[in-house]
XYZ file of C-alpha atoms in Angstrom:
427
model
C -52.291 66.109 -185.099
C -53.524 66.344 -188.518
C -55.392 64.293 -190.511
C -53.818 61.614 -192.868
C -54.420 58.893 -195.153
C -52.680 55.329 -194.580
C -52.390 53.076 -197.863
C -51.610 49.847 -196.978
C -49.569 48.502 -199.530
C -49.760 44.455 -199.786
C -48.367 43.918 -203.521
C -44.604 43.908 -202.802
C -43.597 40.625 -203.141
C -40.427 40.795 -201.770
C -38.478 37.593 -201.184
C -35.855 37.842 -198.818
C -32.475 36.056 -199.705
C -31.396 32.999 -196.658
C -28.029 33.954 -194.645
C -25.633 31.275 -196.490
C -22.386 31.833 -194.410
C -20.836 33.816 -191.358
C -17.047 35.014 -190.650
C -16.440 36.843 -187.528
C -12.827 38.876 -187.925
C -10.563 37.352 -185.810
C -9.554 39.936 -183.280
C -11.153 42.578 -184.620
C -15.239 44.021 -184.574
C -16.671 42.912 -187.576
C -18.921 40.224 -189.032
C -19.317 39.007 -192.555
C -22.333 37.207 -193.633
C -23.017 36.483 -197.765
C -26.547 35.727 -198.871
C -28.214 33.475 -201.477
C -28.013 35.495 -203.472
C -24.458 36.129 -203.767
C -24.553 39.704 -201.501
C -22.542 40.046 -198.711
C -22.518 42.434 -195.630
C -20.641 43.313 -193.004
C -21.934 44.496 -189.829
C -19.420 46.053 -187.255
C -20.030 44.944 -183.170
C -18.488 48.384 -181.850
C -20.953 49.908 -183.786
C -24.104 48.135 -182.097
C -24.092 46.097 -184.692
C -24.798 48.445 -187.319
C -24.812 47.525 -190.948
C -22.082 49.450 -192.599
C -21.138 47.774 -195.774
C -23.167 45.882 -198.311
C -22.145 44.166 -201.417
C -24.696 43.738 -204.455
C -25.228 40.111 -205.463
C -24.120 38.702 -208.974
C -26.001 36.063 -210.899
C -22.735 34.080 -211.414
C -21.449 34.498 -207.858
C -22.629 32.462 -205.631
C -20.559 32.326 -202.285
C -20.159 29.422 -200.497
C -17.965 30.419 -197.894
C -16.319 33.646 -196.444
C -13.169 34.302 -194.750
C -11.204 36.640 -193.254
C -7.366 36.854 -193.974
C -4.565 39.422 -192.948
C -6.702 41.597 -191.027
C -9.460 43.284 -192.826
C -8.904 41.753 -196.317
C -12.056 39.511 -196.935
C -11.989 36.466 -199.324
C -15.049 34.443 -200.613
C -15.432 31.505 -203.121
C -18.706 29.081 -203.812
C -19.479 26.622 -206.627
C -18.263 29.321 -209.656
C -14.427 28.038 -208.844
C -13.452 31.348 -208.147
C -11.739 32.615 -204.964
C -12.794 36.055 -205.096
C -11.416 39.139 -202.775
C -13.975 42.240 -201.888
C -12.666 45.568 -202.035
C -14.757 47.191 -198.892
C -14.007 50.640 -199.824
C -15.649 50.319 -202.987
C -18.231 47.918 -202.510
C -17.000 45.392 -205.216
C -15.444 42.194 -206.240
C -11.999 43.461 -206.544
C -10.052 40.139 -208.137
C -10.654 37.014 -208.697
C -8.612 33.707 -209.183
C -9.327 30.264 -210.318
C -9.396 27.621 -207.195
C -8.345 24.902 -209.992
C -10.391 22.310 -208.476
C -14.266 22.751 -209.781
C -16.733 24.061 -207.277
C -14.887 25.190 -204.204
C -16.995 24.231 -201.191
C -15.285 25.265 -198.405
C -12.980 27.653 -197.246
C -10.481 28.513 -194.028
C -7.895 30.763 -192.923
C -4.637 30.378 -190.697
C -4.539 31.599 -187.307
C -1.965 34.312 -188.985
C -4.085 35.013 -192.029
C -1.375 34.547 -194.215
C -3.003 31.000 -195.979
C -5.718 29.917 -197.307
C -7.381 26.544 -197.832
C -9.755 25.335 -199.764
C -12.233 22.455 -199.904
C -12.974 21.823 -203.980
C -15.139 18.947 -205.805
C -12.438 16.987 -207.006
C -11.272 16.077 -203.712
C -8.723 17.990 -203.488
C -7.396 20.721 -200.755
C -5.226 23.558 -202.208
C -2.951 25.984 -200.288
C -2.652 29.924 -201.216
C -0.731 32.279 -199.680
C -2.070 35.834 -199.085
C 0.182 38.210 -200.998
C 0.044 42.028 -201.354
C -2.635 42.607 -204.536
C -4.172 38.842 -204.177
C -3.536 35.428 -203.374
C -0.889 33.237 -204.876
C -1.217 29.516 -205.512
C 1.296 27.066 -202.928
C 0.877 23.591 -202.401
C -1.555 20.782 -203.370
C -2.444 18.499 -200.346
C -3.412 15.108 -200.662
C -6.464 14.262 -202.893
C -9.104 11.581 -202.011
C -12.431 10.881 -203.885
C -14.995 12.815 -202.677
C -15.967 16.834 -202.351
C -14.641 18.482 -199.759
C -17.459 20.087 -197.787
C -15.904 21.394 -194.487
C -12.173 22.521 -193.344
C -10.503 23.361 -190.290
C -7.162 24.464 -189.294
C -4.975 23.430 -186.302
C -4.464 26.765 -184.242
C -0.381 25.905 -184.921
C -1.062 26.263 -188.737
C 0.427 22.403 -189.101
C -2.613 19.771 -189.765
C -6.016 20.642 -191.553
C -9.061 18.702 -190.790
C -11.238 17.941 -194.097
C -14.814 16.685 -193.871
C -16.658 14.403 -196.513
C -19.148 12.067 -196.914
C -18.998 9.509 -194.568
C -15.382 9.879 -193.342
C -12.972 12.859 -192.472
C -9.295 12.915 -192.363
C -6.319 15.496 -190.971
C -3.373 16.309 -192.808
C -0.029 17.700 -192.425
C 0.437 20.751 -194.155
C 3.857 20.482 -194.427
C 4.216 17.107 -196.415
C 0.662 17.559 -197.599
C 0.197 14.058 -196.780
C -2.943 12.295 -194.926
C -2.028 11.125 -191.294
C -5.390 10.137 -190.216
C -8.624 8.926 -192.015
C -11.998 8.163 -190.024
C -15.143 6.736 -191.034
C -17.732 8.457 -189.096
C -20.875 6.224 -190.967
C -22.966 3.550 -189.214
C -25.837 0.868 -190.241
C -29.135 1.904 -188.804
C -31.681 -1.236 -189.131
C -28.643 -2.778 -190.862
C -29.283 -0.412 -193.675
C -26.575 1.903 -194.664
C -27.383 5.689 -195.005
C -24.497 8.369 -196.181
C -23.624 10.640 -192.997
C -22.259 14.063 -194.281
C -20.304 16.127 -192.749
C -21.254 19.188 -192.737
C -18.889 21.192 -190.554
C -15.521 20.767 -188.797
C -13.365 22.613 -186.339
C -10.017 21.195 -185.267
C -9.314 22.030 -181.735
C -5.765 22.907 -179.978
C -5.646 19.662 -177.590
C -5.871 17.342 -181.181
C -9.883 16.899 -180.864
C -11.446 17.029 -183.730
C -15.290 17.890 -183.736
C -17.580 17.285 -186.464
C -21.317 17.912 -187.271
C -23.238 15.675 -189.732
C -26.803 14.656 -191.359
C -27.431 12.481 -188.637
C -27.807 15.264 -186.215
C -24.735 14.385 -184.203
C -21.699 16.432 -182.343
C -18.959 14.395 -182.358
C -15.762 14.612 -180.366
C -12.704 12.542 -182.135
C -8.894 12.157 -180.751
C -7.665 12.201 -184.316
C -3.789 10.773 -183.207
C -5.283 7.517 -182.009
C -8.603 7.590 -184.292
C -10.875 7.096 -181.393
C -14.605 8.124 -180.920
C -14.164 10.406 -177.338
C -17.898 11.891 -176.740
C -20.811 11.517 -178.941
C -23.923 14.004 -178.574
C -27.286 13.766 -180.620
C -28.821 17.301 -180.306
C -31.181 17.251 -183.413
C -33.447 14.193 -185.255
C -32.292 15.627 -188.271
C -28.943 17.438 -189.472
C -26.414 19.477 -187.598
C -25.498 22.025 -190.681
C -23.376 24.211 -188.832
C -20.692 24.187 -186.524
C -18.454 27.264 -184.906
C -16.519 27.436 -181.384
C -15.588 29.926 -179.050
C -11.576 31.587 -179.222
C -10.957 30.044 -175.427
C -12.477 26.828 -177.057
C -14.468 25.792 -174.126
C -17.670 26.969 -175.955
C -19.174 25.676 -178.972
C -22.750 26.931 -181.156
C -24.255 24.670 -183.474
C -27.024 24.497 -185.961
C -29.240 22.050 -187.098
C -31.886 21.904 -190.235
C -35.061 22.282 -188.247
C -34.005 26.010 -187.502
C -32.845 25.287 -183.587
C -29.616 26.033 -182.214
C -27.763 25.034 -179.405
C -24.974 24.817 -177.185
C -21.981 22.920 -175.271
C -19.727 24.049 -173.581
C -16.839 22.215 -171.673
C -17.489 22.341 -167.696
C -16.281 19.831 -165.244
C -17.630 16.286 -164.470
C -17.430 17.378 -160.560
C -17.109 20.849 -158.847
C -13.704 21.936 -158.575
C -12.511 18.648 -159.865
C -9.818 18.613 -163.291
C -11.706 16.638 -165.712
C -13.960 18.142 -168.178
C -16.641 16.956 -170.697
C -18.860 18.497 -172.967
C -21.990 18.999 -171.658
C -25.279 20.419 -174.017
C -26.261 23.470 -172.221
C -28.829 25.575 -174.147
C -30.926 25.267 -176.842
C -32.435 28.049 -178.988
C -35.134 28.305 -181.282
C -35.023 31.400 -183.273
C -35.570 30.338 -187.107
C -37.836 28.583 -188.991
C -35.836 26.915 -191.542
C -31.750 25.540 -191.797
C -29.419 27.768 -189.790
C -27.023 27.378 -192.808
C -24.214 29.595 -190.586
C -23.087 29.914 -186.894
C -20.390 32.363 -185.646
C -19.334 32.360 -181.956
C -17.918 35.760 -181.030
C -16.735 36.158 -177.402
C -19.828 37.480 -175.887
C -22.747 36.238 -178.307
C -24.286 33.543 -180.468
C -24.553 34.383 -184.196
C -26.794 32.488 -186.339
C -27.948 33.001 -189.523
C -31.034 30.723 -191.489
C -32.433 30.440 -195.142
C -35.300 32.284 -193.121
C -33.345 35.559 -193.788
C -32.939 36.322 -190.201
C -29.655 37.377 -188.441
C -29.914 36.477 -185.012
C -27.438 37.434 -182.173
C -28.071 36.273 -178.736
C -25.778 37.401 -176.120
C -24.373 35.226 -173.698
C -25.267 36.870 -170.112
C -22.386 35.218 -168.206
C -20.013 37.111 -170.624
C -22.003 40.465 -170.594
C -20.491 42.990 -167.992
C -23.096 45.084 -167.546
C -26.436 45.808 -168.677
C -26.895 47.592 -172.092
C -27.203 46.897 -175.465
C -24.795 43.804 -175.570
C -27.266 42.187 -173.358
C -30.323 42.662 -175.964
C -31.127 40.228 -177.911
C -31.260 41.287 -181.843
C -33.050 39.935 -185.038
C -32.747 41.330 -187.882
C -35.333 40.523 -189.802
C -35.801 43.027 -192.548
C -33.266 44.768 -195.379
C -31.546 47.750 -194.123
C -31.666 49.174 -197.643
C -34.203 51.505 -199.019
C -36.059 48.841 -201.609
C -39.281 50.910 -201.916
C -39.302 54.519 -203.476
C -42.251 57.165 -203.726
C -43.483 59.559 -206.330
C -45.790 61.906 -204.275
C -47.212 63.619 -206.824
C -47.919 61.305 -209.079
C -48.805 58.538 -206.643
C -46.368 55.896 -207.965
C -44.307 53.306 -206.012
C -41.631 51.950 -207.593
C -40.265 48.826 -205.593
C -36.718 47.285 -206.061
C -36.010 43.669 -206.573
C -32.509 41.687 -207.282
C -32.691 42.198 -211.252
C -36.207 43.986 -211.725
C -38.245 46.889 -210.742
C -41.370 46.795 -210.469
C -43.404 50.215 -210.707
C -47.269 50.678 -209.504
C -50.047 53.233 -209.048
C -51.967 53.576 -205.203
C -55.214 52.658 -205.331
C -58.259 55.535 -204.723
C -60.907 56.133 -202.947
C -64.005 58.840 -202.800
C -65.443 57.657 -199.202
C -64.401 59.026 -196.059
C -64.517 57.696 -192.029
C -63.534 58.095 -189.021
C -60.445 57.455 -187.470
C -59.632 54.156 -187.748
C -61.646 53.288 -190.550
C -60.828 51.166 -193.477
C -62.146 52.872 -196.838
C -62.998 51.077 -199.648
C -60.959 51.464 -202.490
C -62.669 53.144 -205.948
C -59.547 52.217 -207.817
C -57.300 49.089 -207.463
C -53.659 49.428 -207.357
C -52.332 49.548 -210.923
C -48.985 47.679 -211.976
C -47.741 49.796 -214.633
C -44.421 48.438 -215.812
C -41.278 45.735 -214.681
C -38.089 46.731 -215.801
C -35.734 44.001 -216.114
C -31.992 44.580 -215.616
C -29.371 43.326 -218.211
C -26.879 41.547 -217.117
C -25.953 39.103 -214.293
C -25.342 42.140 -211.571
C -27.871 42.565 -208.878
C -29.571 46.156 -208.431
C -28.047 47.671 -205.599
C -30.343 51.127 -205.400
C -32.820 53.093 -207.496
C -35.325 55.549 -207.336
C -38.058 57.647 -209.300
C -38.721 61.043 -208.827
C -41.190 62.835 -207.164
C -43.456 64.299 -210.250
C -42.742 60.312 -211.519
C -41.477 61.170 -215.284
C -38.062 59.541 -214.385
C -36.907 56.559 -212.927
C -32.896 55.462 -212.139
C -31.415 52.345 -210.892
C -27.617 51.426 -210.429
C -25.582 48.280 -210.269
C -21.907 47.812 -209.227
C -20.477 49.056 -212.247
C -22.888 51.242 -214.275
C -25.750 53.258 -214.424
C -29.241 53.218 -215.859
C -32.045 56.076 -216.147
C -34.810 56.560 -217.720
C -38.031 58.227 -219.225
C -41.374 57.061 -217.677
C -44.639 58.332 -219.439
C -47.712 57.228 -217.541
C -50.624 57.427 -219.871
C -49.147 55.159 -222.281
C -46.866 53.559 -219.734
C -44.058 53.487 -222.017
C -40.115 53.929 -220.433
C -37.344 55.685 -222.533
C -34.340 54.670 -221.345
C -31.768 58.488 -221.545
């Protein structure tokens, strides 16, 4: 083997945007997952979870939650207002429409992916129906004070469950009228604390589960307003909440970066009735695991730690292979850093700046191993700011270092880099 030097480059500050929200497609191989940032990717199961699509962030985009609707047509809105749908052939917001209701906070699809609902500030739910070239506004449901943070439909497309602060109510779609309303607060030390919740998921058999800031899982017959089963799996909030298409399987996620599970096995072997029981818990983040996706043979989890984490579940594994490995993905799968050879420049990429440096030098040599001292510190030449309120989605210099490109969504930039005045030109 020949011999080689090793720079060790520790000046990229790179700062990895948190996993905000997860959709798995229903029947179908893909997951969605937007960022902090406002990018989204989609990775595709069939594919080993490979990475094929990714979405450049925008300043004023900031997605709150994702959804997938009439197959492969995938819908996203956050606190702009905007319900926005991504063309995934082009990599790009393709339209856009006003939710009419301030900030939309949540978001949910039919079981035929021919709705949409969404959660807005106001208090209010709105209906719109998935049409050929976008969405089309249909009904207004029954406003109450109070942001809408969480929404779930009924598998038979008729009732929606709607979480808030402190209470959560189900209504019927077709009169758009409110035919349950629960208070899901307590006193603690006869001091009274909010409880949020933070996720819902309306279940086929008319239980309604919720997740809130008290770190509770909460089971609810919503027809009679009852409490069924209570479960305290974290001291501090449950953030996320997703369940399992047979429904006898739910993932959760709490603020302390933990995850667990329940799942719904009987109270005696071989025996009819069931209860949910808390099975396994996780620990695979270090901050809030802001997203949870439950596909039918893994646990998906995504925290403001940047990671992507999919743990299989063994029991639903047939054989041994990569759907029984467990996966992190814990870096970008984009090329952020580029290299001119020749001129010994690194030019790394950030969300709306490059930053370009010169290696460091040295005149000592060692032996294998060895770690030289450096003549010459690394040099920051120049940061080059983008306009605009795109995000950067590639660039690159070239390999004598004279010029230097970088493209968004919509346009290109390139430019002229002299070194000895470090000066840019833009062409």
């Amino acid at each position: 083997m020949g011999e080689f030097e090793v720079h060790r480059v520790r000046f990229f500050g790179l700062v990895p945007a948190g996993v905000r929200c997860l959709a798995c497609q229903p029947r179908g191989s893909r997951l969605a997952l937007a960022r902090t940032d406002g990018a989204v990717e989609v990775y595709n199961f069939s594919a080993n979870y490979y990475q094929e699509k990714v979405i450049p962030g925008h300043e004023a985009r900031a997605v709150e939650s994702l959804c997938w609707a009439a197959g492969d047509r995938l819908f996203g809105a956050g606190l702009s207002g905007d319900i926005i749908e991504y063309d995934l052939s082009r990599l790009s917001a393709a339209r856009a429409a006003d939710g009419g209701g301030g900030p939309i906070w949540s978001m949910a699809a039919n079981g035929t992916g021919t709705q949409l609902a969404i959660g807005c500030e106001d208090g209010s739910v709105k209906i719109f129906q998935v049409v050929p070239g976008g969405i089309q506004f249909e009904q207004n449901l029954d406003r109450r004070k109070g942001r809408v943070l969480c929404l779930s439909w009924h598998p038979s497309d008729t009732h929606i469950a709607a979480g808030s602060i402190d209470v959560f109510r189900v209504i019927d779609v077709a009169s758009g009228q409110t035919v349950q309303r629960i208070m899901v607060n307590y006193h603690v030390e006869k001091v009274k604390r909010e409880c949020v919740v933070w996720a819902i998921a309306l279940l086929s058999r008319g239980t309604v589960v919720t997740a809130d800031s008290f770190g509770r899982v909460q089971f609810w017959d919503w027809q009679q307003g009852t409490l069924a089963e209570s479960h305290t799996v974290s001291t501090s909030a449950v953030l996320s909440l997703a369940v399992a298409e047979k429904e006898d399987s739910i993932v959760v996620g709490t603020s302390t970066g933990a995850t667990y599970q329940l799942q719904l096995l009987p109270v005696k072997l071989g025996g009819s009735e069931k209860r949910w029981v808390r099975t396994k818990p996780f620990q695979h983040h270090s901050h809030d695991v802001r997203a949870v996706a439950h596909s039918p043979t893994a646990l998906i989890s995504g925290g403001l730690d940047a990671q992507l984490v999919i743990r299989p579940l063994m029991e639903k594994v047939q054989k041994k292979g990569y759907d029984a490995v467990l996966r992190k993905f814990t870096f970008p799968h984009r090329r952020l850093v580029s290299c001119a050879r020749k001129a010994r420049l690194l030019l790394f990429q950030f969300s709306q700046h490059l930053e370009l440096w010169r290696l460091g030098s040295t005149r000592e040599t060692g032996k294998d191993g060895e770690v030289l001292p450096v003549c010459r510190m690394p040099e920051h030449l120049v940061q080059l700011k983008s306009k605009g309120p795109e995000h950067i989605y590639c660039s690159c210099v070239s390999p004598c270092g004279t010029w230097l490109g970088y493209s968004t969504a919509s346009r290109f930039h390139l430019y002229r880099v002299r070194c000895d005045g470090v000066s840019l030109r833009k062409v």
